[in-house]
Short mmCIF file of C-alpha atoms in Angstrom, two decimals:
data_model
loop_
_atom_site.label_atom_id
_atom_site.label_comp_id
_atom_site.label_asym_id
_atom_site.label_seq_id
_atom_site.Cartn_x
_atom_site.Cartn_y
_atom_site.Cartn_z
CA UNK A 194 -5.67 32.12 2.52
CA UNK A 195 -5.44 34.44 5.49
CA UNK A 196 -8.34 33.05 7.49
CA UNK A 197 -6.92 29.49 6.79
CA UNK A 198 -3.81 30.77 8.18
CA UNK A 199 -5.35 32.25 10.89
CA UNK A 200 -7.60 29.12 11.85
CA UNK A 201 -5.29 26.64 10.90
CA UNK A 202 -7.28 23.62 13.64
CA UNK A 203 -10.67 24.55 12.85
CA UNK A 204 -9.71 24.34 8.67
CA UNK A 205 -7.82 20.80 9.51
CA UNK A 206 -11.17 19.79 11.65
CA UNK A 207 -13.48 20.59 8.98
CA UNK A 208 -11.62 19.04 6.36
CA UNK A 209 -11.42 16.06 8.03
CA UNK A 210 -15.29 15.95 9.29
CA UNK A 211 -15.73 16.73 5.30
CA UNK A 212 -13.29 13.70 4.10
CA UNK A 213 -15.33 11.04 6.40
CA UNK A 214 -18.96 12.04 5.45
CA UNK A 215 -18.03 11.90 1.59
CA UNK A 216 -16.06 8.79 2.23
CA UNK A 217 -19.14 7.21 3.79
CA UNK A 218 -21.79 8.89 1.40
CA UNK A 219 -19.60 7.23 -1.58
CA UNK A 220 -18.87 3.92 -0.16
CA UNK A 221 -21.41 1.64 -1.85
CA UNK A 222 -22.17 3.34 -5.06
CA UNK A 223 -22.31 7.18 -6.26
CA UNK A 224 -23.04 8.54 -9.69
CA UNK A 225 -20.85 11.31 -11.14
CA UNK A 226 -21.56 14.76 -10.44
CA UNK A 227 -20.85 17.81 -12.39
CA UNK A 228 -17.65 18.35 -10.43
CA UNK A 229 -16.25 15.08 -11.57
CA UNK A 230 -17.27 15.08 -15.20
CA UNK A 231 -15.90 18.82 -15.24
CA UNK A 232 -12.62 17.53 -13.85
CA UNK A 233 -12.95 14.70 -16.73
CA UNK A 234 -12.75 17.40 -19.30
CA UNK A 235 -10.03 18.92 -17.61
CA UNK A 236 -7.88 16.36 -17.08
CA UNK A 237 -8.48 13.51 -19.51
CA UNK A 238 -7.62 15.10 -22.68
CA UNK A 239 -4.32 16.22 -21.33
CA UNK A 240 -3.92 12.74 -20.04
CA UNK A 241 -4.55 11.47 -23.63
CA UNK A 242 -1.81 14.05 -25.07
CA UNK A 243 1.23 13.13 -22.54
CA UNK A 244 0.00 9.60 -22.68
CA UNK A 245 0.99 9.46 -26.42
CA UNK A 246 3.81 11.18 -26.17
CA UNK A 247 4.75 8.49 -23.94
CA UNK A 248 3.58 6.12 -25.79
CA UNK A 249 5.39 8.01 -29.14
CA UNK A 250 9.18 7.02 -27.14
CA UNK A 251 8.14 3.88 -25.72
CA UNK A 252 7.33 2.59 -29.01
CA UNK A 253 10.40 3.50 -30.57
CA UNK A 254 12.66 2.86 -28.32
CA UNK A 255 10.89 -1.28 -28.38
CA UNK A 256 11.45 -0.94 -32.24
CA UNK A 257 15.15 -0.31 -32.05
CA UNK A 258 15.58 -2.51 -29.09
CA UNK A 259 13.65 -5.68 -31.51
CA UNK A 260 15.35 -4.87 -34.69
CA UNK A 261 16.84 -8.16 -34.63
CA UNK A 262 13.84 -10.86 -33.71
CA UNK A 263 11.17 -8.60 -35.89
CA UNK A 264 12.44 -10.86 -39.06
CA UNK A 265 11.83 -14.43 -37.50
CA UNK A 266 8.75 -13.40 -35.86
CA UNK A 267 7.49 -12.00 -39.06
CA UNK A 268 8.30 -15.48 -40.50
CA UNK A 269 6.57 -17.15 -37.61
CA UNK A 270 3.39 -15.36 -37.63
CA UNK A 271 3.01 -15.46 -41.62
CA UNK A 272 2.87 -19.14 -40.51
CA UNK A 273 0.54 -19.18 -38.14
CA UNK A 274 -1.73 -16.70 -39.75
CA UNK A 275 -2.30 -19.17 -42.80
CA UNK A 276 -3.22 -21.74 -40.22
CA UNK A 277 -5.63 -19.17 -38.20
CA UNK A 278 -7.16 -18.19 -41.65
CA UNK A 279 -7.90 -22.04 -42.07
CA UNK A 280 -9.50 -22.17 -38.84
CA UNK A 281 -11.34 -19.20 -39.06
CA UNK A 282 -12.98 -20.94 -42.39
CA UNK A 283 -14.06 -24.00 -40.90
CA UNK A 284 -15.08 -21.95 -37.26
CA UNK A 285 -17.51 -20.07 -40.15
CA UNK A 286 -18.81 -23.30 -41.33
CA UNK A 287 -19.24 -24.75 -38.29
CA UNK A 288 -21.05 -21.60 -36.88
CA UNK A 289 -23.36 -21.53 -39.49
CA UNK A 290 -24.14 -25.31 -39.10
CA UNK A 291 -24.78 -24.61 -35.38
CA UNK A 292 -26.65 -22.16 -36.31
CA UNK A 293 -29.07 -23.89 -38.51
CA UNK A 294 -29.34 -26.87 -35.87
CA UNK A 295 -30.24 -24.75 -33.22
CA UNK A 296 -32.79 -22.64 -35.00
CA UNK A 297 -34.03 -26.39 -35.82
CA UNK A 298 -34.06 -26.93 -32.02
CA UNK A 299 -35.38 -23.36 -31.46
CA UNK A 300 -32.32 -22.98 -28.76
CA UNK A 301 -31.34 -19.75 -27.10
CA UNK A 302 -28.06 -18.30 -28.00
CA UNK A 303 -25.46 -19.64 -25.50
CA UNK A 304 -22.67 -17.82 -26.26
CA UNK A 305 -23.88 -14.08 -27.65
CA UNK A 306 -22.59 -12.21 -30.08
CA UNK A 307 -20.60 -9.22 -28.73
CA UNK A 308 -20.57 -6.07 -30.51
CA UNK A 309 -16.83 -4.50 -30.15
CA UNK A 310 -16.03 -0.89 -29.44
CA UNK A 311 -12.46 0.19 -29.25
CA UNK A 312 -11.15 2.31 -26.52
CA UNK A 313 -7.09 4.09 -25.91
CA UNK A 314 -5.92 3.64 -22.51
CA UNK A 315 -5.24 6.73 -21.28
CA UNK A 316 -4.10 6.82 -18.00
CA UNK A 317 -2.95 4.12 -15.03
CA UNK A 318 -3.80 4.66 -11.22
CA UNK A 319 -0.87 6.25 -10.14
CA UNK A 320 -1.23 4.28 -6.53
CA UNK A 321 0.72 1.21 -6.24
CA UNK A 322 -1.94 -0.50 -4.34
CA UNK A 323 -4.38 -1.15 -7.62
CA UNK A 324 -4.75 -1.70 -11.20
CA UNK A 325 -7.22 0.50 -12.65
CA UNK A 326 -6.59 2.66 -15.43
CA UNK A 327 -8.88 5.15 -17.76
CA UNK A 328 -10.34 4.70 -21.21
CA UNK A 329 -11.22 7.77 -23.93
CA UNK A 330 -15.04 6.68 -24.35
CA UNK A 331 -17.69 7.97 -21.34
CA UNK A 332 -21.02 7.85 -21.12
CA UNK A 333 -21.53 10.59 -23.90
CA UNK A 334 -19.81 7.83 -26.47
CA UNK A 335 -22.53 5.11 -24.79
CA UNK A 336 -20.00 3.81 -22.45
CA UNK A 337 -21.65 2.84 -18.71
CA UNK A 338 -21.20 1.23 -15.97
CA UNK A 339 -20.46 -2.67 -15.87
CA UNK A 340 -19.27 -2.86 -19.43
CA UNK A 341 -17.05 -5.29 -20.18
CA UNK A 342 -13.30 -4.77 -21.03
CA UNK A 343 -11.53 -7.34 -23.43
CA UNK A 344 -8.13 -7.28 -25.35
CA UNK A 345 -6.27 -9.94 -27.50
CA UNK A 346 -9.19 -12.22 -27.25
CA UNK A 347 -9.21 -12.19 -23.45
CA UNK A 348 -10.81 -10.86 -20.47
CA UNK A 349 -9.00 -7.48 -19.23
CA UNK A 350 -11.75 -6.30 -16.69
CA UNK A 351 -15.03 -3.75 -16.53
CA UNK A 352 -15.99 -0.25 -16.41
CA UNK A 353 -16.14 0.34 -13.18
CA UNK A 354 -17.69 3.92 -12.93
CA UNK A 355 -18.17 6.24 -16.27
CA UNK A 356 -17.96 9.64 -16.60
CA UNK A 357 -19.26 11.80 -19.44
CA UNK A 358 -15.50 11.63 -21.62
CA UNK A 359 -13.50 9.23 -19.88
CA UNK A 360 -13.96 5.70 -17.98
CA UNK A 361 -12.74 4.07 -14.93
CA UNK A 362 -12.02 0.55 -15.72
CA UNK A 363 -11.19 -1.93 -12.68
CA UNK A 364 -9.28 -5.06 -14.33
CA UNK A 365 -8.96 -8.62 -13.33
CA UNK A 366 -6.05 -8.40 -11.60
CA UNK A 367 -7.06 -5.88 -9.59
CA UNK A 368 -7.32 -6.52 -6.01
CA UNK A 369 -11.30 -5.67 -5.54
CA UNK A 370 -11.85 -7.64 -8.63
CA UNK A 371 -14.36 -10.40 -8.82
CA UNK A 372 -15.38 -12.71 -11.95
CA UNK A 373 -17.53 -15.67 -11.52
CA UNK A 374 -15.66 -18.79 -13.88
CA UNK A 375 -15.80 -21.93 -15.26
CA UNK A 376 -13.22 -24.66 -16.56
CA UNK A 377 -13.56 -25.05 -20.64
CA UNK A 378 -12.73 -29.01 -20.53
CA UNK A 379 -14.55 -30.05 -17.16
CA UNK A 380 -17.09 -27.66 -16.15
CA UNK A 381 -16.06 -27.21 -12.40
CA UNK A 382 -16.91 -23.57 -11.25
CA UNK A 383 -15.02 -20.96 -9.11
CA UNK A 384 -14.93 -17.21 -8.41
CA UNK A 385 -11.57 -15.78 -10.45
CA UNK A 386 -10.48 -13.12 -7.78
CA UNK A 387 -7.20 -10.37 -8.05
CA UNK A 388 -4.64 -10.55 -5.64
CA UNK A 389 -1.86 -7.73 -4.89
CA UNK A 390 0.55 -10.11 -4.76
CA UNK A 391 -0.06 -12.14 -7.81
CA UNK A 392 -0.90 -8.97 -9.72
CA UNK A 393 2.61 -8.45 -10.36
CA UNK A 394 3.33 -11.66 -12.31
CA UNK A 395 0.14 -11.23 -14.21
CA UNK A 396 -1.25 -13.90 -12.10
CA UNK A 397 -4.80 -14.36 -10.61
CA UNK A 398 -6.46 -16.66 -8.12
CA UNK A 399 -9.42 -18.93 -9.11
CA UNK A 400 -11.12 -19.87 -5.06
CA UNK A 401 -13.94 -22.27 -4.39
CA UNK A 402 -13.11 -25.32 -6.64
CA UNK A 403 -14.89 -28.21 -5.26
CA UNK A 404 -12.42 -30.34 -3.71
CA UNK A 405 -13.31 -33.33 -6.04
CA UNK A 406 -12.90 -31.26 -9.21
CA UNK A 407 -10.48 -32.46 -11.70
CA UNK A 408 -9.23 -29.46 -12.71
CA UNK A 409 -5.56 -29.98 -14.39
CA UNK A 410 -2.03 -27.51 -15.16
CA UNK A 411 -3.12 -26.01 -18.82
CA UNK A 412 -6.81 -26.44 -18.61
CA UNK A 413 -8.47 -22.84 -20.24
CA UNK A 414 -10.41 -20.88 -17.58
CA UNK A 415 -13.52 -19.03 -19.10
CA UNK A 416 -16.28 -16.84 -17.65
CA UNK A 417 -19.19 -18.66 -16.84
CA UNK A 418 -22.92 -18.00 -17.13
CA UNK A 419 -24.16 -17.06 -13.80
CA UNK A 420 -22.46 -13.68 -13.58
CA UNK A 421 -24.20 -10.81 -13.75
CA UNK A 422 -22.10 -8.56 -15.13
CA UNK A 423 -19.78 -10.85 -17.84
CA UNK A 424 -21.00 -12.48 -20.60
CA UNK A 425 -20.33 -16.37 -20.70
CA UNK A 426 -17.26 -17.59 -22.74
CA UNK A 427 -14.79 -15.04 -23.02
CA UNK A 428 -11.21 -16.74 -21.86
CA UNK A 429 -9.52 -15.49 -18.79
CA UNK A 430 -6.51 -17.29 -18.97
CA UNK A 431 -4.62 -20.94 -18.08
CA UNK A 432 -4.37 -23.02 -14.98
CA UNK A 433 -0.48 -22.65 -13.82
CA UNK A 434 -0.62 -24.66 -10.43
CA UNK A 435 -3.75 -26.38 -8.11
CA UNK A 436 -3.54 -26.26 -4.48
CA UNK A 437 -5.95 -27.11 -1.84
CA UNK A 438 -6.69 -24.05 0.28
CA UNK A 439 -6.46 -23.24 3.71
CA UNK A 440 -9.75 -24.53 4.96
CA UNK A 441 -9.72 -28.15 3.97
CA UNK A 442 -13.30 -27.47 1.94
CA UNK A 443 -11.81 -25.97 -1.61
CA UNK A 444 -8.89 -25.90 -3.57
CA UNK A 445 -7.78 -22.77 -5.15
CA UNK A 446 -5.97 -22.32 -8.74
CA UNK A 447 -3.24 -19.77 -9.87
CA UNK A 448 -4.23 -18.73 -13.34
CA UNK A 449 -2.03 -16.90 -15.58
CA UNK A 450 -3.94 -14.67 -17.90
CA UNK A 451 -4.52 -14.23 -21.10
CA UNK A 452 -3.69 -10.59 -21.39
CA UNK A 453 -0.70 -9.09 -21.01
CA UNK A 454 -1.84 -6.41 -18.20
CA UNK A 455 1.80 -4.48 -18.21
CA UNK A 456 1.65 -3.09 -21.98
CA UNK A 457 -2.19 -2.28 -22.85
CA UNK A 458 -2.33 0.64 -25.13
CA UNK A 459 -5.76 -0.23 -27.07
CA UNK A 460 -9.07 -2.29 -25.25
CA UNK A 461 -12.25 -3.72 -26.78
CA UNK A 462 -15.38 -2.04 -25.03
CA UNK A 463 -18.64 -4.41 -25.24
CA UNK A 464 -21.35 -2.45 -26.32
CA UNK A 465 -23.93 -4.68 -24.43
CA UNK A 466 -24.74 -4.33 -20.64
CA UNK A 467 -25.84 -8.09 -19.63
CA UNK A 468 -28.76 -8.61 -17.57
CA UNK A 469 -28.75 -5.07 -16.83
CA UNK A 470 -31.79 -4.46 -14.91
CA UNK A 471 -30.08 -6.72 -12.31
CA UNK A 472 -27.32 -4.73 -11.91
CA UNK A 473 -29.11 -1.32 -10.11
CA UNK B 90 -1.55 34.31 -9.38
CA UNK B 91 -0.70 31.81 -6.45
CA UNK B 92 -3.43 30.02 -6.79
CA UNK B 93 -3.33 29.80 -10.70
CA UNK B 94 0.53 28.64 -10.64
CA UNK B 95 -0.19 25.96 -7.52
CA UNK B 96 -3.61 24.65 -9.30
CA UNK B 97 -1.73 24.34 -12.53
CA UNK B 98 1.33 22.51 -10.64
CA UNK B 99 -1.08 19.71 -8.93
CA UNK B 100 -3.17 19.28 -12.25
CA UNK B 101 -0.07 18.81 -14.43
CA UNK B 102 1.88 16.59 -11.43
CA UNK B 103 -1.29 14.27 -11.54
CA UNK B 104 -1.18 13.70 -15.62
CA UNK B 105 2.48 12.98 -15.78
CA UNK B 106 2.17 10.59 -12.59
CA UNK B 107 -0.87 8.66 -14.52
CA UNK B 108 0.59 8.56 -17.64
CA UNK B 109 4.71 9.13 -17.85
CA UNK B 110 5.52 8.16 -14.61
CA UNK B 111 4.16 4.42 -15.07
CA UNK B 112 7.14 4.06 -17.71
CA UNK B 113 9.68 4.60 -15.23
CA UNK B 114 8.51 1.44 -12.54
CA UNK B 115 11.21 0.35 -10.75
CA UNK B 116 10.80 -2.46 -8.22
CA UNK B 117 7.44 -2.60 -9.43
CA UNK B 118 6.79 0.51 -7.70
CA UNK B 119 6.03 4.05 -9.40
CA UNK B 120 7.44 7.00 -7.29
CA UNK B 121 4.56 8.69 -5.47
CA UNK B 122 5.01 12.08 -6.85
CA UNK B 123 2.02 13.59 -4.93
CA UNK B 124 3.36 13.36 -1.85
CA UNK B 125 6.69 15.42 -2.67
CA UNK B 126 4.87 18.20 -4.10
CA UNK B 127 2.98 18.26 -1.17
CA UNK B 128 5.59 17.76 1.49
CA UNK B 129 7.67 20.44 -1.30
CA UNK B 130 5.09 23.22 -0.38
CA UNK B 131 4.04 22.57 3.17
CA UNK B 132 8.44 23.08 3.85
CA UNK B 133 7.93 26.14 1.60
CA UNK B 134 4.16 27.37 2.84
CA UNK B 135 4.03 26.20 6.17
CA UNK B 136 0.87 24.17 7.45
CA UNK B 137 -2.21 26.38 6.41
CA UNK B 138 -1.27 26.00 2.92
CA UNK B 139 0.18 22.73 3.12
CA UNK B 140 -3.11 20.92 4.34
CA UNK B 141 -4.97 22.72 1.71
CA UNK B 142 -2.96 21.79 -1.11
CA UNK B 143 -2.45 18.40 0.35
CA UNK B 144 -6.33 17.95 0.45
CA UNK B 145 -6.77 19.41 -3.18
CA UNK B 146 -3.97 16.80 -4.62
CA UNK B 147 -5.82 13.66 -3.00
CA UNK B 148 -9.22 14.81 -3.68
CA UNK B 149 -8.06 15.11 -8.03
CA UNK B 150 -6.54 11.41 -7.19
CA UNK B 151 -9.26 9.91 -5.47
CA UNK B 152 -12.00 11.49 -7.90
CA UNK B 153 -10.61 10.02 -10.98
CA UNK B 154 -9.41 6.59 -9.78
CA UNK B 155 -10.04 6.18 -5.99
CA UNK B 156 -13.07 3.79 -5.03
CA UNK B 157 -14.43 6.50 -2.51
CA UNK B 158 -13.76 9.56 -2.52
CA UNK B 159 -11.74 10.96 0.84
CA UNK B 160 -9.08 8.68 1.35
CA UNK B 161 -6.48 10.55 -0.29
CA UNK B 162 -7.69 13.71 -0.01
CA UNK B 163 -7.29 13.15 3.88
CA UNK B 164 -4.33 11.60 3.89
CA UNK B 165 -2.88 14.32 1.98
CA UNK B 166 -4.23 16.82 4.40
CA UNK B 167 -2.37 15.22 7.49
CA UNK B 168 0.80 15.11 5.51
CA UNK B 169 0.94 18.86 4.40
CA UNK B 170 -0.33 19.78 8.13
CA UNK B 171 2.47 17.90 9.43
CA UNK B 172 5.13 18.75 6.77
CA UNK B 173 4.19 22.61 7.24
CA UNK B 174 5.14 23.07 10.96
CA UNK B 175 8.38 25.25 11.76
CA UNK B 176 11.05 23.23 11.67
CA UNK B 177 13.84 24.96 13.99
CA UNK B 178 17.15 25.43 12.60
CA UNK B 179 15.81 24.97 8.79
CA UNK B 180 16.67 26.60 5.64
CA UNK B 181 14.66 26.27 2.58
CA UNK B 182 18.24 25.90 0.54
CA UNK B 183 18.56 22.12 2.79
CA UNK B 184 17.91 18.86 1.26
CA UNK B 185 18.34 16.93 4.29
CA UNK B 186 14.86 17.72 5.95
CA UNK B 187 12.49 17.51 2.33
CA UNK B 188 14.52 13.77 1.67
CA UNK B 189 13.28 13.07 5.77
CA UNK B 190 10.34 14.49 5.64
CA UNK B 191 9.44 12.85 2.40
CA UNK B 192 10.90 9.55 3.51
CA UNK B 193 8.66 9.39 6.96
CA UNK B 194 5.78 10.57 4.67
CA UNK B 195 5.64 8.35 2.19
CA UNK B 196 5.83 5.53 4.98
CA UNK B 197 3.04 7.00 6.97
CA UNK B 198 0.95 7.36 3.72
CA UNK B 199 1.27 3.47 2.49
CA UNK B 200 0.89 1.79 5.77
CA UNK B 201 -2.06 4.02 6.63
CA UNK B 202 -3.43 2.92 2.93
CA UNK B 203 -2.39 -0.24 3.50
CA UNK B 204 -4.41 -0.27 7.17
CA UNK B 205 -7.32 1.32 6.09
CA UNK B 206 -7.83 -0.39 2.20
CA UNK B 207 -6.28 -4.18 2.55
CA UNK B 208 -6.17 -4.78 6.56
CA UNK B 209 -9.98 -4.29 7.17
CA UNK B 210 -10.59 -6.37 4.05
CA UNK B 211 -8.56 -9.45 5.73
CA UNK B 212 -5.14 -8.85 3.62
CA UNK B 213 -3.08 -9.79 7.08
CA UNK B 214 0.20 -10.57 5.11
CA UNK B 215 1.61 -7.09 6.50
CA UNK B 216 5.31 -8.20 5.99
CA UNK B 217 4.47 -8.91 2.28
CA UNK B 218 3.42 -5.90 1.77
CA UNK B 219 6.19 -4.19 3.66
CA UNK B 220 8.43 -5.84 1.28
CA UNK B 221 7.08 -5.69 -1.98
CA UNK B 222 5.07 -2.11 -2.25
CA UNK B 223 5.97 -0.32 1.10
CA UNK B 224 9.21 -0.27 1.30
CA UNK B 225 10.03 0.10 -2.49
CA UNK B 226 7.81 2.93 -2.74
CA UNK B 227 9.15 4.61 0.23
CA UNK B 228 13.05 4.32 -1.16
CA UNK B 229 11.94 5.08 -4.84
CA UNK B 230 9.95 8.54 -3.71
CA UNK B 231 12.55 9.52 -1.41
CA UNK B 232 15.14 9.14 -4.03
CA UNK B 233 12.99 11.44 -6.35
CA UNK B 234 12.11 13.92 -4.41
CA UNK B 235 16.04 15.84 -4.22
CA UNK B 236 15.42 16.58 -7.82
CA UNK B 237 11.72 17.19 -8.04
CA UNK B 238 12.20 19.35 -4.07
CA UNK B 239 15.12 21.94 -6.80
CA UNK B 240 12.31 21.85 -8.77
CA UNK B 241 8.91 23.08 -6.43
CA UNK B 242 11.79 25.27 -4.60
CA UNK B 243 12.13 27.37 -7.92
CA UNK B 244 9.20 27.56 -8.87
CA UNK B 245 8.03 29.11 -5.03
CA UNK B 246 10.88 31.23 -5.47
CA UNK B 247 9.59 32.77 -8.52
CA UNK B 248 6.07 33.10 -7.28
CA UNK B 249 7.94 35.07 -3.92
CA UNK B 250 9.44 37.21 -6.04
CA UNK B 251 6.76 38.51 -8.16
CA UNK B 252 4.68 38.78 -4.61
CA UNK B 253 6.64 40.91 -2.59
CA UNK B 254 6.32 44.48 -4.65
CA UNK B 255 2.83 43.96 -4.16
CA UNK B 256 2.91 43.58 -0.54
CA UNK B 257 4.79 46.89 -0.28
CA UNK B 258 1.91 48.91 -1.43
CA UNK B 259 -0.45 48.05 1.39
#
């Protein structure tokens, strides 16, 4: 302390000098070193306790606060559980019919099966600027980069940089974000990009739609095949409003998506790294 | 003893920022309690001290979430520099010059974030931002910091206390 006190410039100089060339040495791509995977084990299981005793208030405070509707929407989703458990019986049949026709056909799977891992989220990026937050599973759970993120049957985002016990994960809505997509009902393709100022809302922006695309209010936005990093098929959310964009060439869409970003607690980690040797 | 108190003070600020905090949004902002507890000990440590504790409480921000590392971890560093120079006519008892101090900080840190993250990436809606994050943020921290300042004040007091007998014997 006393020669920092003493050479209180030259300290602030170095610093600095230090700050730049680590900024620039990290910019593209960097993979963890001992330092950060130490800090991991530090920090993240801490984060994990306060987090759920967070969490432990949160949740009761929301009971007592829903008393009331918890009756009718117990009603309501009784209902609509007998009608998913219908649909799930004839998706089965279907599937297996598919199944047999394309094995007839000798087609390649399409749409792959996805093996599930769960994850807690344990943390949120304290910044206001982004919306990133950290998952429980590393790399020492088989957790690495470019996995994808999904919860309640939609798209939430990918793990952005793993560590040994804990995992960055950058989602949608997340201003650096970038997901290649496709329209369910008409096929027309796009890049699904976060904004700041949609991220709020839950919003996202879908750019690059072909100006002669007939892409309609309500139409189901999935992830397309040419990404490298996401699987094709997984929803990202709903068309809420088409407008054409600045430049005359495209039109852009505001999608609202399927996951509720503000209350995550629990994520879906697939297993799978797609087209992998791409990716390095 | 310093340096175990003040390492255990950034670690724990950064968990309950990452996890509590983000229950108590407000204007769809989260206080930014990083930069009182630096600002808190650069007033309390002067600027030495201030830029290295600044730099230390960026550097655990920007290691766990940042995209690359060094952006808070400078930032931080210019803000306790700057917070840790004598301020004339200052007592460590006032509230008036952490709430400034803080205030001016937290402005300085989001618009150079803002600058150097979303303006070289073609972001240009600067009054947006102003609106929505900046000046939110900057109200919301200042507002936090004249309990969390009590707070860093007693705990420096403490650490004074238990310092100066053992300053007497050399």
């Amino acid at each position: 302390m006393d020669f920092i006190n003493k050479h209180k410039r030259l300290t602030f100089l170095i610093l600095t000098i230090f700050c730049i060339v680590v900024a620039i040495i990290t910019l593209n791509y960097r993979r963890p070193t001992f330092i950060e995977n130490f800090m991991g084990y530090i920090v993240s299981p801490s984060q994990e306790v306060t987090g759920n005793i967070g969490g432990f208030f949160q949740t009761r405070i929301n009971f007592i606060s829903n008393l009331s509707e918890l009756d009718s929407e117990n009603q309501r989703l009784r209902e609509e559980n007998e009608l998913l458990q219908l649909e799930a019986n004839r998706a089965a049949l279907l599937d297996k019919d598919n199944q047999e026709l394309r094995n007839l056909l000798e087609l390649v799977q399409r749409y792959p099966e996805l093996n599930l891992v769960g994850a807690d989220v344990i943390a949120r990026d304290s910044s206001n600027w982004s919306n990133k937050f950290s998952i429980n599973l590393g790399t020492r759970d088989g957790v690495f980069d470019n996995q994808v993120i999904l919860a309640n049957g939609g798209l939430v985002g990918r793990v952005f940089r793993a560590y040994s016990n804990f995992s960055q994960v950058i989602t949608l809505i997340d201003d650096n974000s970038s997901v290649s997509a496709i329209s369910a009902r008409t096929g027309d393709t796009g890049f699904v990009r976060g904004d700041l100022r949609l991220a709020e809302r839950g919003l996202v922006r879908m750019e690059n739609i072909a100006l002669n695309a007939d892409i309609l209010e309500n139409d189901l936005i999935i992830t397309s095949n040419l990404g490298l990093i996401y699987p094709p098929g997984i929803t990202i959310g709903i068309v809420r409003e088409v407008r054409p964009d600045g430049s005359g060439l495209f039109k852009y869409a505001i999608i609202e998506t399927a996951v509720d970003f503000r209350n995550l607690e629990t994520v879906l980690v697939v297993s799978d790294v797609f087209d992998r040797e791409f990716i390095d | 003893m310093r340096l175990l108190i003040t390492t255990l003070t950034i670690l724990i600020n950064f968990i309950l920022q990452t996890t509590v905090f983000q229950y108590i949004e407000f204007w769809g902002v989260r206080p930014n309690a990083s930069i009182i507890l630096i600002v808190s000990f650069a007033i309390l440590r002067y600027d030495g001290e201030g830029a290295i504790i600044g730099f230390f409480t960026g550097l655990l921000q920007d290691i766990i979430f940042g995209n690359v590392i060094g952006i808070h971890a400078f930032l931080g560093m210019v803000i306790g520099y700057f917070c840790g120079k004598p301020f004339k006519d200052f007592y460590a008892e006032n509230y008036l010059l952490p709430l400034l101090l803080v205030f001016i900080s937290t402005a300085f840190y989001e618009f150079a974030y803002y600058i150097i993250v979303f303006f070289f990436r073609g972001r240009l809606e600067f009054f947006f931002y102003l609106r929505r994050i900046i000046l939110p943020s900057v109200i919301y921290t200042s507002l936090f910091s004249i309990p969390t300042y009590r707070f860093f004040y007693g705990i420096n007091k403490r650490l004074e206390r238990k310092e100066k007998p053992k300053r007497k014997l050399f």
